[in-house]
Every structure is written in structure tokens, then in C-alpha cells.
Amino acid sequence: MDPQTAEAGEAYLNSMGFRSLIEWMTAEALLSRPDDPLTFLQSLLQEKIAERKSGEKFQPEHTLAYIKQCYAAASASADENGRILVKPRKFAPPLPSVNSPAPEHGSDPVLARRLSKMEQVIQACRVIGSELDPMEATKIIIKQACAVLNAERATLFIYERSTDMLVLKVSEGATDIRVPYGKGIAGTVAATGKPMNISDAYVDPNFDSQYDQRNGYHTRSMLCVPVRNGANNTVGVMQVLNKISVDKTASFSDEDEEILTILAAQAGVALHNADTHAVACIARERVKEVLSIVQDMHRDMGFISLMFTISTRVQRFVNSDRCTLYIVDRAKNELWTLQGEVNIHVPLNQGIAGAVAQENVAINLANAYDDPRFNKDFDQKLGYQTRSVLAMPLRNGSGEVIAVVQLINKLDASGVFSTDDEELLGTFLHIAGPILFNSHSHLPISSSQSKDEVGTEFTGKSSRGGQDVVEMNVISENDEEEA
């Protein structure tokens, strides 16, 4: 084909991605609406050329990435009605070309020092980015912060909302520190979202010297910046201590603050990835536990053993302090369960479990004492403190409630049962209901049966921390007689 023909020209344009290139420049211009389009496009192209690695040639596929970045910026600038707002783009002062010779020693020492420092930051970001394990990445960030900023120590705190505390996540040189939100240097930075650069810590009224005393350390200079997530919310704090110098009087500069802010952004990404990874691992383990329970339930076991399997295993995978499986006995208008070798009966019109059985709905309470259906007398009788409750119906194939699973006190930092807990437990109970109903010995054991008869098949007891207990929120036969 003649290279001068129209077909050859079109092939060239296609091979170089010109359509994407023009679309990208047009989109950038529309988003910024520059007064001088030529100067704007010149700066835009210079920016992309400066981003190339040394010796790198033009890559047509890069234009697609440019377009995606521009459209993402446009979406971020849209108002609540979806209208894209004009957002003039700001360009950094042009940097020296990667192919230009480095400045001679002494020609511009400030520029040379800044370039050297930025090279360290870029290298640190590359090292951080190469680590696939999120927690290892945070450890690398701390080490790189000490190295790049020439600091004695560095720490990364995460904000724990359930306790309103900053908790030490990763540290280079310190251990086991918890800082109240809004208190001390780190707590103040977390609360205000503003960096603090302190040349003499003991002069600052926000500084709490008890941590120095506890760890046998003396803090001189401090630099502390917020760590933010993708939504720009403060999720932690990163700080470096004691700028290293011969006379131990050096403090951190504005340039150090810029660098630590960059590293804190990397830490925010790493913390988000760590949280996502942890949630995925927990979800995977919980699903495995559910599948394991279902497999066990299909084995030929008696009804009481089946009850015990459900209650003990559900307690484990939902991570609650206690779990009780109540069987619905509609002939007697009551719920019954076993504690040890004793039948326990609850009127169907009383308590949280009774409400679930009658209304065929789940009940999730963050504070049981706020619900009038909960009877606090049994907590007082047993010396127990019920806080959160999750009670859900277990149905047969026809959708009729045949049992209720009641969980007490979520054992995590939040202390409450989440929607994820509800969904996972609901999925399990959807499978378990027909299995329990179709068990060959599914008929309820009447209260007239002897303890010996019940005990012949019972293989375990409801447990709390491995100890036999009497469950709260239940009424025994003796209690009913007294009533």
C-alpha cells in the first residue's frame, strides 16, 4: 500500500490511537474550559510526557487510560443532579526532562535536594506498591517513613469507632499504645483532620508525656498527619518522632510534612485493602463453617443431638456469647429447649423468642433493655448482662415457624449483630429448617418425660466459655408453678 494514500493515513491514525487522543484532549478541555486552549493543551501534553520513564516511547493504549482518568474526574465533580461542574485543572510547574542532565553540584542545591528527596519518595512508593499483603505494606510504609524523613520512630494508628480510641496498628520502636480520640497530638490530628508539626513536644499543651514515661523514651520533635480513606474520611493517624541530627535539635520541615502526607495516602490505601482482605477472609471462614454444619446435620443423629449441633455451632460462626435453640410446641402454646438435662419452657406470648415465633420475623436488638418484650428479671437472677440480641425463625418447607434461634451478646468490638450476621444466619436456617423438621425423631419431648429418658440421647450442653450454664431469658417448670 502506498504510504501516501488515504487508507495508509487512516491506518496510521488507528495504530497511534489518534481518535482516543483527540477525545481525551477534548474531554479535558470541556472539563476545565481554559481561557487559552493552546497553552492548556501544551501543559497537558507536557505533563504526560514528563510522566514517562526514561527512554519510554509513546504507547497508543495509554490514551485510553487518560480518557478513563478524565471521565472519573468528571464524575467526581458532578452535583447531586448529575450535572458536571467546571473544574479548572491545575498544572505543577514544569519539571526538568528525564533526559536532561542533572544539575551540577552547587548549581542549585535546594532543587537538587528536593529532587533527591522526591526520588526517595517515588522509590518508597514503588516498594510499598510491590507488596501484595496489605499488612506487610503498612509495615513497609512505617520503615520507609523513618528512612525518607530521617526520623527515629514512626507509628501508624487506626481509629476504632467502637471505643473512640486511636489504636497502634504498626510501629517502628513502640508497642501497645491507645490514644483517646481528640486527646494528645495524635488524637487532636484525628479529630481536626489537620497536620501538626511540633519542634518541641514538651512545650506543646496537647502532648501527653505518659507514653514517653511508659516506654522509656524522650520525644523532641513530632510530625503527625491524618490518614484518610477513599471517601476522604480520617481513618487513622501517621506520625514520625525525633528528626535525627548530631545535636538532636533538628525539627521536621514543611517538605517533610508534604512527604509524610504522601506516605499517609499510601497507608490509607493499605488499610482499606487490609480491611477488605480481612472481611473476605472472615466471610470465607464463616461460609465454610456453615457448609460444615449442614454436612453434619445430614448425618444420622437424634433430634436432641441435632439441636445441640445447631446451637453450639451457630454460636461459634456468628461469634456470640450464648445461643439457644427453642422448639415451637403449638399444642401447648409454648417454646421449649434443653439446658443440660432439664426441659425448660417459655410461654409463646412472652419474650423476644416468643415474638419471633408468633410474628415470623427476625429481631435484632443493639440493647435488649430498650425493648419492653425483654424480661430483665432473669439477668438479675442469673447475674448476667444481656446487651445485644439476635433472634431468628427456623421454618419448615411450608414456611411455618418450627423453632427459634436466639443469640446473646455479639463478641466483637461493636458488640452488636450486623446485617451480615442476619444474612448468613438466615441462609443457614433456610437450609436447616427442613432438615430439623424431617428428622426421624422431630416430635417435641414432652415435659412429662423423665430426665433419665432425655439424658440417654443428649450428647452435650449449651455452653458459655466451655462451662455448663443455665440460659437466661427462659422460664423453668418450677418458675411456672410459682407464677
mmCIF file of C-alpha atoms in Angstrom, residues 364-376 386-389:
data_model
loop_
_atom_site.group_PDB
_atom_site.id
_atom_site.type_symbol
_atom_site.label_atom_id
_atom_site.label_comp_id
_atom_site.label_asym_id
_atom_site.label_seq_id
_atom_site.Cartn_x
_atom_site.Cartn_y
_atom_site.Cartn_z
ATOM 1 C CA ASN A 364 -32.076 -7.682 66.088
ATOM 2 C CA LEU A 365 -31.555 -5.557 69.200
ATOM 3 C CA ALA A 366 -28.489 -3.460 69.933
ATOM 4 C CA ASN A 367 -29.673 -3.018 73.537
ATOM 5 C CA ALA A 368 -32.123 -5.607 74.855
ATOM 6 C CA TYR A 369 -33.080 -3.445 77.836
ATOM 7 C CA ASP A 370 -34.625 -0.878 75.486
ATOM 8 C CA ASP A 371 -37.179 -3.424 74.254
ATOM 9 C CA PRO A 372 -40.232 -3.921 76.521
ATOM 10 C CA ARG A 373 -40.532 -7.563 75.420
ATOM 11 C CA PHE A 374 -37.260 -8.413 77.126
ATOM 12 C CA ASN A 375 -37.513 -9.563 80.757
ATOM 13 C CA LYS A 376 -34.623 -8.145 82.786
ATOM 14 C CA THR A 386 -27.657 -9.104 78.203
ATOM 15 C CA ARG A 387 -26.795 -6.394 75.708
ATOM 16 C CA SER A 388 -27.358 -7.345 72.075
ATOM 17 C CA VAL A 389 -29.833 -9.978 70.885
#
